[in-house]
Amino acid sequence: MDSALAVLNAAPLWLVVTIKSALLLLVVVTTFAYAMLAERKVMGWMQLRPGPNRVGPWGLMQPASDAAKLILKEDLTPSTADPLIYKLAPFISLLTAFSVYAIIPFGAGSQGTWAIGNVDAGILFLMAISSLGVYGISLGGWASGSKYPLLGSVRATAQMISYELAMSLSFIGVLILAGTTSLDGIVSAQARLWFCIPQAVGFVIYVITAVAETNRTPFDLVEAETELVGGFHTEYSGLRFGSFFIAEYVNMLTVSCIATLLFLGGWNAPFGLTMVPGVLWFVAKVATFMFFYIWLRATLPRLRYDRLMAFGWKVLLPVATLNLIVTAVVVAVRG
Amino acid sequence: MRKRLFNVGAILQGLSITFGFMFKKRPTIEYPSVKKQHAPRFHGLHELRRYGDAKERCIGCELCSSACPANAITVIGAENTPEDRKSPGERYAARYEIDELRCIFCGLCEEACPTDAIVLTPRFEMADYRRGSFIYSKDRLLVPPDAGVGAAPDDRPGGIPSDLGRVAEIKSTTDVEEGYSATHRGEILKTERRGLAG
């Protein structure tokens, strides 16, 4: 792998970036497809059902059949919708979901990290892009010209603002410990001790806010099919709905990657098991986190809206602030 | 408020329950490839039966039709002629139609029938693409000539037997189709009647 990277490093930059992006896009889209299948399978097992098993062996061709279905469906635009924004919104979601992967490193070799770009302010870029993701949802719901999507998008905005704060504060705890904002540096700083141990409180806060940020159960008030008939994507159909769907799963994958990078030691092997390549450790950690997501969805009911807000502002934010202060004091005292 | 927000124990308990369920045996029957064994007396598609000598049991009396709460059965009887005897009685069903879309599978036709001609089988896969194809006429209801059971009343010395006699004979004949045969039904009917009697 390192020799392949050496060849890549010798090629012109635009070519390297194009090849890496194409490769990564392929990997992420395939992961999305099978994450979706895995979700339906695991949820099925937890509900004493076999899950999809009709298309291909063990249902492995299910994603392909779903994709074909979504592509063939009629693309509806409500007459009350704002056509331009309505049509643009799914792609805003998709674009922001994918662009995060420009800087996420998946492993490290002697030729540098395995990432498209190694940004020094990596974590800030992550926060900036993932905050943009809410625009797709808000604009899509607003431009649908229908009341349920509007309520969904209003909730999305409020929820994002409430939980983004606590999430950022949990990041800062890690930044203080690592002393760098580059994702590469943060992972190297965890070579001996993963940050989920000294930053246990921050880790718990991050896990909770990550679920809220990606609008997944129990924080899926934005979709809330029982009350909002699908929320922001009520009016969407076909490939545009598919785009929102892909964006949701890619965002799940993103927050799993961030959790792995910031709290679970990235590609560092646990217990000195270095004979397994770092990338596999990274994948295993991300997969565990994704499983946790699915597990949560199969277990917890949706929060009531006022409790969601109360929890975000009255519990998560103070606890995150306290955690930040304590971390800062401890680091300052120990020098 | 505080208790509700901090009830972490309940969440962990819930998570452990769903995790445990992942490894439990799933009760799913994967239907088209695996079929459930229905109870022998399951009320499914009708069939019109014959006697052992291939004569139709139906005597065109229309009792099933009048017993039917859903008005699903149409019977048009006709006279038997000495040259062409379709049934042991005076009359037979020239037309016998059941609209399976109207049918509620209550089995009252079966109970009304004095000759055990119309019975409900455990067959239930009747799906089709056209409404018209749910009107089952004699060509689909009547069992094949070699699948008859029991002796026709006029073939026996002494003429018309009692009801119990007929049921007993059905038991002695091996028959017919898909594991749950008319024989099986007869057996159950008999056991049940015995139980009622004594």
XYZ file of C-alpha atoms in Angstrom:
533
model
C 0.000 0.000 0.000
C 2.810 2.397 0.837
C 4.428 1.924 -2.577
C 1.066 2.664 -4.208
C 0.876 5.818 -2.151
C 4.384 6.750 -3.247
C 3.300 6.487 -6.886
C 0.277 8.645 -6.089
C 2.420 11.265 -4.399
C 4.618 11.549 -7.509
C 1.600 12.204 -9.801
C 0.185 15.705 -10.376
C -2.036 16.906 -7.543
C -5.278 17.217 -9.506
C -4.948 13.633 -10.716
C -4.218 12.314 -7.243
C -7.188 14.140 -5.768
C -9.494 12.959 -8.553
C -8.455 9.340 -8.185
C -8.676 9.430 -4.418
C -12.075 11.139 -4.540
C -13.491 8.638 -7.015
C -12.207 5.757 -4.927
C -13.556 7.243 -1.723
C -16.920 8.010 -3.296
C -17.188 4.394 -4.358
C -16.273 3.171 -0.887
C -18.650 5.550 0.876
C -21.591 4.821 -1.418
C -21.078 1.066 -1.095
C -20.791 1.430 2.664
C -24.013 3.435 2.661
C -25.787 0.733 0.671
C -24.724 -2.019 3.025
C -25.173 0.110 6.134
C -28.793 0.431 5.082
C -29.099 -3.311 4.540
C -27.337 -3.956 7.857
C -29.754 -1.627 9.594
C -32.770 -3.442 8.218
C -31.223 -6.813 9.040
C -30.177 -5.947 12.592
C -33.456 -4.193 13.340
C -35.211 -7.248 11.979
C -33.278 -9.579 14.242
C -33.989 -7.388 17.254
C -37.693 -7.517 16.388
C -37.654 -11.303 15.793
C -37.855 -10.921 11.998
C -35.307 -12.189 9.449
C -34.998 -8.823 7.664
C -34.719 -8.534 3.891
C -33.640 -11.909 2.454
C -35.404 -12.208 -0.885
C -33.007 -10.460 -3.295
C -29.824 -12.474 -3.678
C -28.268 -14.684 -1.004
C -29.110 -13.312 2.483
C -30.654 -10.312 0.737
C -27.244 -9.010 -0.329
C -28.597 -7.560 -3.579
C -31.301 -5.607 -1.734
C -29.478 -2.232 -2.056
C -29.296 -2.635 -5.843
C -32.994 -3.411 -6.026
C -33.825 -0.440 -3.771
C -31.703 1.856 -5.938
C -33.452 0.647 -9.097
C -36.809 1.255 -7.446
C -35.929 4.784 -6.343
C -34.560 5.702 -9.780
C -37.688 4.464 -11.548
C -40.122 6.295 -9.246
C -41.870 9.435 -10.404
C -40.207 12.684 -9.353
C -43.029 14.820 -7.953
C -42.917 18.550 -7.289
C -45.920 19.945 -5.385
C -47.616 22.898 -7.121
C -47.108 25.030 -4.000
C -43.384 24.292 -3.835
C -40.608 26.732 -4.671
C -39.260 24.730 -7.618
C -35.618 25.823 -7.635
C -34.931 25.441 -3.908
C -37.114 22.337 -3.718
C -34.997 20.672 -6.371
C -31.698 21.976 -5.027
C -32.184 20.991 -1.351
C -31.491 17.231 -1.650
C -28.225 17.977 -3.405
C -27.157 20.429 -0.709
C -27.647 17.601 1.781
C -25.780 15.155 -0.411
C -22.917 17.534 -1.162
C -22.276 18.472 2.460
C -22.539 14.844 3.523
C -19.897 13.742 1.040
C -17.527 16.708 1.214
C -16.567 15.912 4.814
C -14.716 12.874 3.491
C -12.211 15.198 1.798
C -10.316 15.456 5.070
C -11.151 12.316 7.054
C -8.018 10.152 7.388
C -8.561 6.392 7.421
C -5.091 5.214 8.295
C -1.455 6.164 8.256
C 1.582 4.809 6.440
C 5.173 5.866 6.116
C 4.151 8.182 3.222
C 1.630 10.104 5.323
C -2.033 9.703 6.197
C -4.634 8.032 4.014
C -6.794 11.010 3.239
C -7.620 13.180 0.243
C -6.411 16.303 1.987
C -4.660 16.707 5.313
C -5.990 19.976 6.678
C -4.315 21.489 9.731
C -7.618 22.868 11.017
C -9.315 19.563 10.191
C -11.717 19.527 13.083
C -12.903 23.070 12.362
C -13.550 22.110 8.741
C -15.544 19.109 9.956
C -17.690 21.240 12.236
C -18.237 23.848 9.536
C -19.312 21.373 6.860
C -21.494 19.277 9.125
C -23.291 22.442 10.267
C -24.053 23.231 6.631
C -25.848 19.900 6.338
C -28.901 21.293 8.095
C -29.483 23.694 5.195
C -30.510 20.859 2.910
C -33.123 19.711 5.415
C -34.390 23.190 6.360
C -34.597 24.457 2.793
C -36.133 21.242 1.517
C -38.865 21.349 4.161
C -39.481 25.038 3.700
C -39.559 24.926 -0.105
C -42.024 22.014 -0.156
C -44.866 24.472 0.413
C -46.643 22.103 2.753
C -47.211 22.205 6.503
C -45.632 18.946 7.706
C -42.316 19.502 5.912
C -42.277 23.072 7.232
C -42.686 21.832 10.816
C -39.968 19.274 10.154
C -37.538 21.881 8.900
C -38.277 24.247 11.785
C -37.548 21.408 14.195
C -34.379 20.512 12.274
C -33.039 24.031 12.643
C -33.850 24.311 16.339
C -32.480 20.859 17.096
C -29.238 21.450 15.200
C -28.569 24.719 16.992
C -29.318 23.195 20.403
C -27.147 20.137 19.996
C -24.343 21.618 17.908
C -23.234 23.679 20.923
C -22.803 20.710 23.227
C -21.136 18.786 20.418
C -18.592 21.522 19.754
C -17.835 21.764 23.477
C -17.172 18.021 23.587
C -14.747 18.489 20.664
C -12.874 21.221 22.513
C -12.116 18.877 25.416
C -10.330 16.630 22.936
C -8.555 19.592 21.360
C -7.190 20.670 24.744
C -5.811 17.190 25.419
C -4.354 16.747 21.945
C -3.084 20.291 21.584
C -3.797 20.299 17.841
C -6.757 20.740 15.513
C -5.445 18.406 12.821
C -7.213 15.031 12.802
C -3.913 13.328 12.087
C -2.379 14.920 15.181
C -5.374 14.025 17.346
C -5.062 10.370 16.389
C -1.310 10.359 17.069
C -1.971 11.901 20.478
C -4.097 8.837 21.319
C -1.314 6.340 20.637
C -1.065 5.442 24.325
C -4.500 6.275 25.732
C -7.726 6.721 23.772
C -9.512 9.956 24.580
C -12.733 8.141 25.427
C -11.131 7.387 28.825
C -9.884 10.810 29.975
C -12.784 12.434 28.100
C -15.452 9.911 29.142
C -18.025 12.632 29.797
C -17.178 14.319 26.507
C -17.504 10.985 24.724
C -20.975 10.343 26.129
C -22.030 13.881 25.205
C -20.627 13.423 21.712
C -22.476 10.132 21.203
C -25.782 11.684 22.272
C -25.356 14.835 20.205
C -24.166 12.847 17.202
C -27.439 10.930 17.219
C -29.308 14.234 17.436
C -27.216 15.838 14.683
C -27.989 13.054 12.239
C -31.712 13.128 13.133
C -31.815 9.504 14.142
C -34.048 7.845 16.705
C -34.584 8.776 19.537
C -33.943 12.292 18.218
C -35.658 11.897 14.836
C -38.222 14.607 15.473
C -37.363 16.087 12.116
C -38.819 13.069 10.334
C -41.252 11.838 13.011
C -43.344 9.788 10.620
C -46.061 9.250 13.222
C -46.765 12.951 13.664
C -45.180 14.714 10.672
C -45.694 12.033 8.018
C -41.956 11.958 7.245
C -41.256 15.591 8.147
C -38.947 17.454 5.814
C -39.062 14.769 3.117
C -42.837 14.222 3.072
C -43.201 15.693 -0.423
C -40.051 14.191 -1.898
C -40.109 11.096 -4.039
C -37.818 9.068 -6.252
C -34.202 10.007 -6.540
C -34.587 13.272 -4.611
C -35.883 11.359 -1.616
C -33.048 8.931 -2.258
C -30.564 11.776 -1.973
C -31.845 12.708 1.478
C -31.717 9.053 2.387
C -28.112 8.696 1.238
C -27.195 11.921 3.042
C -28.664 10.613 6.310
C -26.656 7.400 6.183
C -23.466 9.097 5.008
C -23.856 11.519 7.918
C -24.207 8.549 10.272
C -21.014 7.198 8.801
C -19.339 10.584 9.196
C -20.175 10.956 12.864
C -19.011 7.361 13.401
C -15.698 8.255 11.743
C -15.379 11.391 13.890
C -16.124 9.401 17.037
C -13.425 6.945 16.021
C -10.901 9.680 15.237
C -11.526 11.858 18.289
C -12.372 9.374 21.022
C -11.597 5.806 19.974
C -8.009 6.239 18.869
C -8.565 6.253 15.101
C -6.399 3.594 13.476
C -4.413 2.910 16.658
C -4.625 -0.748 17.602
C -5.950 -1.557 21.096
C -3.914 -3.724 23.529
C -0.871 -3.514 21.208
C -2.490 -5.779 18.586
C -0.464 -4.143 15.823
C -0.335 -7.179 13.527
C -3.814 -6.191 12.298
C -3.485 -3.205 9.912
C -4.640 0.155 11.247
C -7.273 0.605 8.545
C -9.041 -2.526 9.699
C -9.107 -1.219 13.250
C -10.571 2.007 11.923
C -13.242 0.121 9.983
C -14.017 -2.109 12.973
C -14.447 0.885 15.263
C -16.687 2.698 12.768
C -18.733 -0.480 12.278
C -19.182 -0.864 16.038
C -20.420 2.699 16.257
C -22.807 2.180 13.346
C -24.139 -0.932 15.065
C -24.707 1.107 18.195
C -26.744 3.557 16.128
C -28.960 0.796 14.746
C -29.248 -0.755 18.186
C -30.446 2.577 19.606
C -33.033 2.884 16.854
C -34.391 -0.574 17.569
C -34.614 0.196 21.289
C -35.620 3.745 22.089
C -38.848 5.595 21.346
C -38.805 9.176 20.068
C -38.393 11.992 22.597
C -41.124 14.553 23.067
C -40.106 17.873 21.531
C -40.014 19.937 24.737
C -37.966 17.242 26.469
C -35.547 17.183 23.555
C -34.998 20.908 23.984
C -34.835 20.694 27.781
C -32.313 17.868 27.564
C -30.139 19.762 25.093
C -30.076 23.086 26.901
C -30.495 22.121 30.554
C -28.438 18.958 30.707
C -26.041 18.502 27.809
C -24.846 22.086 27.514
C -24.055 22.619 31.255
C -22.427 19.203 31.551
C -20.349 19.819 28.425
C -19.257 23.217 29.729
C -18.338 21.760 33.096
C -16.382 18.998 31.395
C -14.529 21.582 29.333
C -13.647 23.671 32.390
C -12.454 20.650 34.373
C -10.359 19.417 31.438
C -8.831 22.855 30.966
C -8.000 23.184 34.678
C -6.482 19.705 34.867
C -4.360 20.270 31.774
C -3.262 23.696 33.059
C -2.341 22.352 36.508
C -0.385 19.390 35.153
C 1.335 21.768 32.730
C -38.299 16.078 35.587
C -34.885 15.124 36.891
C -35.839 11.496 37.225
C -37.145 11.346 33.658
C -34.048 12.954 32.176
C -31.563 10.847 34.074
C -33.172 7.465 33.800
C -30.068 5.894 32.272
C -30.775 2.542 33.918
C -33.991 2.155 31.961
C -32.191 2.902 28.697
C -29.478 0.341 29.437
C -32.120 -2.208 30.380
C -33.908 -1.559 27.110
C -30.674 -1.902 25.153
C -29.896 -5.220 26.814
C -33.365 -6.533 25.962
C -33.092 -5.666 22.269
C -29.563 -7.108 22.154
C -30.780 -10.367 23.638
C -33.608 -10.565 21.130
C -31.056 -10.597 18.295
C -30.122 -14.162 19.202
C -33.581 -15.521 19.855
C -35.244 -17.979 17.560
C -37.349 -16.125 15.007
C -40.900 -17.415 14.544
C -41.037 -16.303 10.889
C -42.359 -18.850 8.414
C -40.802 -17.917 5.069
C -44.066 -18.370 3.287
C -43.665 -19.108 -0.409
C -40.818 -21.550 0.237
C -42.073 -22.897 3.579
C -45.780 -23.438 4.034
C -47.556 -23.584 7.321
C -49.506 -26.723 8.101
C -53.054 -25.573 8.616
C -55.468 -27.235 10.990
C -57.332 -30.093 9.283
C -60.589 -28.208 9.589
C -59.228 -24.941 8.194
C -61.857 -23.226 6.057
C -60.325 -22.713 2.626
C -61.336 -23.222 -0.976
C -64.455 -25.321 -1.581
C -64.661 -28.574 -3.435
C -67.616 -30.538 -4.725
C -67.234 -34.211 -3.961
C -68.292 -37.416 -5.702
C -69.212 -40.897 -4.556
C -66.814 -43.788 -5.117
C -68.563 -44.658 -8.379
C -67.805 -41.143 -9.712
C -71.416 -39.921 -9.404
C -71.717 -36.375 -8.128
C -72.878 -36.066 -4.555
C -74.684 -32.804 -5.205
C -78.431 -33.284 -5.728
C -79.091 -29.657 -6.672
C -81.212 -28.943 -3.561
C -79.834 -25.379 -3.163
C -79.679 -25.657 0.646
C -76.087 -24.398 0.550
C -77.166 -21.439 -1.497
C -79.896 -20.485 0.971
C -77.631 -21.106 3.971
C -74.914 -18.854 2.548
C -74.801 -15.570 4.518
C -72.815 -13.863 1.763
C -74.987 -14.929 -1.166
C -71.896 -16.371 -2.786
C -73.385 -19.632 -4.066
C -75.514 -20.057 -7.175
C -77.025 -23.484 -7.848
C -79.201 -24.284 -10.841
C -80.519 -27.799 -10.618
C -81.714 -30.095 -13.405
C -83.450 -33.475 -13.592
C -81.388 -36.635 -13.970
C -82.442 -38.865 -16.860
C -82.190 -42.678 -16.748
C -79.709 -42.620 -19.646
C -77.396 -40.047 -18.072
C -77.400 -40.141 -14.279
C -75.118 -37.446 -12.902
C -76.061 -37.997 -9.235
C -77.802 -40.751 -7.278
C -80.822 -38.554 -6.558
C -83.574 -37.267 -8.820
C -81.793 -34.014 -9.524
C -78.230 -32.762 -9.928
C -76.549 -29.361 -10.137
C -76.465 -28.292 -13.766
C -74.606 -25.182 -12.713
C -72.808 -24.722 -9.417
C -70.922 -21.483 -8.920
C -69.219 -19.965 -5.906
C -67.959 -16.403 -5.955
C -64.865 -16.790 -3.776
C -64.541 -13.014 -3.436
C -67.935 -12.855 -1.725
C -67.380 -16.006 0.300
C -66.550 -15.451 3.963
C -65.415 -19.077 4.454
C -67.834 -19.652 7.318
C -68.580 -23.243 6.343
C -72.366 -22.946 6.630
C -72.755 -24.448 3.136
C -70.837 -27.482 4.315
C -73.131 -27.841 7.321
C -76.262 -27.331 5.265
C -75.383 -29.952 2.670
C -77.452 -33.144 3.192
C -75.101 -35.291 1.069
C -71.673 -33.898 2.145
C -71.215 -32.719 -1.437
C -69.785 -29.280 -0.753
C -66.828 -29.183 1.638
C -64.185 -26.642 2.493
C -60.592 -27.781 1.909
C -57.518 -26.340 3.620
C -56.343 -24.867 0.301
C -56.063 -21.098 0.595
C -53.854 -19.856 -2.251
C -56.453 -18.461 -4.600
C -54.788 -15.208 -5.668
C -55.431 -14.176 -9.251
C -55.239 -11.145 -11.491
C -58.886 -10.838 -12.603
C -62.090 -10.593 -10.613
C -63.795 -12.929 -13.021
C -61.450 -15.753 -12.186
C -62.695 -15.841 -8.604
C -66.048 -17.235 -9.716
C -65.443 -20.946 -9.372
C -67.796 -23.142 -11.368
C -68.130 -26.913 -11.474
C -65.094 -27.320 -13.721
C -62.856 -26.154 -10.899
C -64.914 -27.183 -7.856
C -65.692 -30.775 -8.748
C -63.097 -33.384 -7.808
C -61.837 -35.657 -10.631
C -64.005 -38.750 -11.317
C -61.466 -41.111 -9.766
C -61.347 -39.144 -6.499
C -64.781 -40.070 -5.247
C -65.404 -41.453 -1.744
C -68.167 -43.563 -0.222
C -70.783 -45.720 -1.807
C -73.657 -43.989 -3.534
C -76.908 -44.606 -1.636
C -78.723 -46.288 -4.533
C -75.898 -48.779 -5.069
C -76.410 -50.355 -1.686
C -78.934 -52.875 -0.521
C -81.552 -51.168 1.608
C -81.354 -47.831 -0.145
C -80.693 -44.521 1.664
C -78.479 -44.905 4.743
C -78.367 -42.831 7.876
C -76.018 -39.957 8.187
C -73.679 -41.827 10.528
C -73.433 -44.709 8.132
C -72.259 -42.439 5.398
C -69.618 -40.838 7.565
C -68.337 -44.235 8.675
C -67.889 -45.273 5.087
C -65.982 -42.153 4.210
C -63.545 -43.075 6.908
C -62.880 -46.457 5.376
C -61.999 -45.073 1.971
C -58.518 -43.738 1.417
C -58.495 -40.529 -0.431
C -57.734 -37.709 -2.019
C -55.461 -34.790 -1.904
C -52.732 -32.749 -0.257
C -52.509 -34.593 3.008
C -55.813 -33.349 4.301
C -58.368 -35.417 2.564
C -62.061 -35.699 2.653
C -61.334 -38.882 4.596
C -59.608 -36.919 7.255
C -62.529 -34.568 7.554
C -64.939 -37.479 7.757
C -62.917 -38.983 10.554
C -63.035 -35.821 12.533
C -66.713 -35.360 11.898
C -67.292 -38.858 13.141
C -65.239 -38.448 16.278
C -67.035 -35.264 17.013
C -70.450 -36.795 16.570
C -69.512 -39.724 18.752
C -68.402 -37.323 21.395
C -71.711 -35.544 21.202
C -73.645 -38.781 21.367
C -71.878 -40.279 24.332
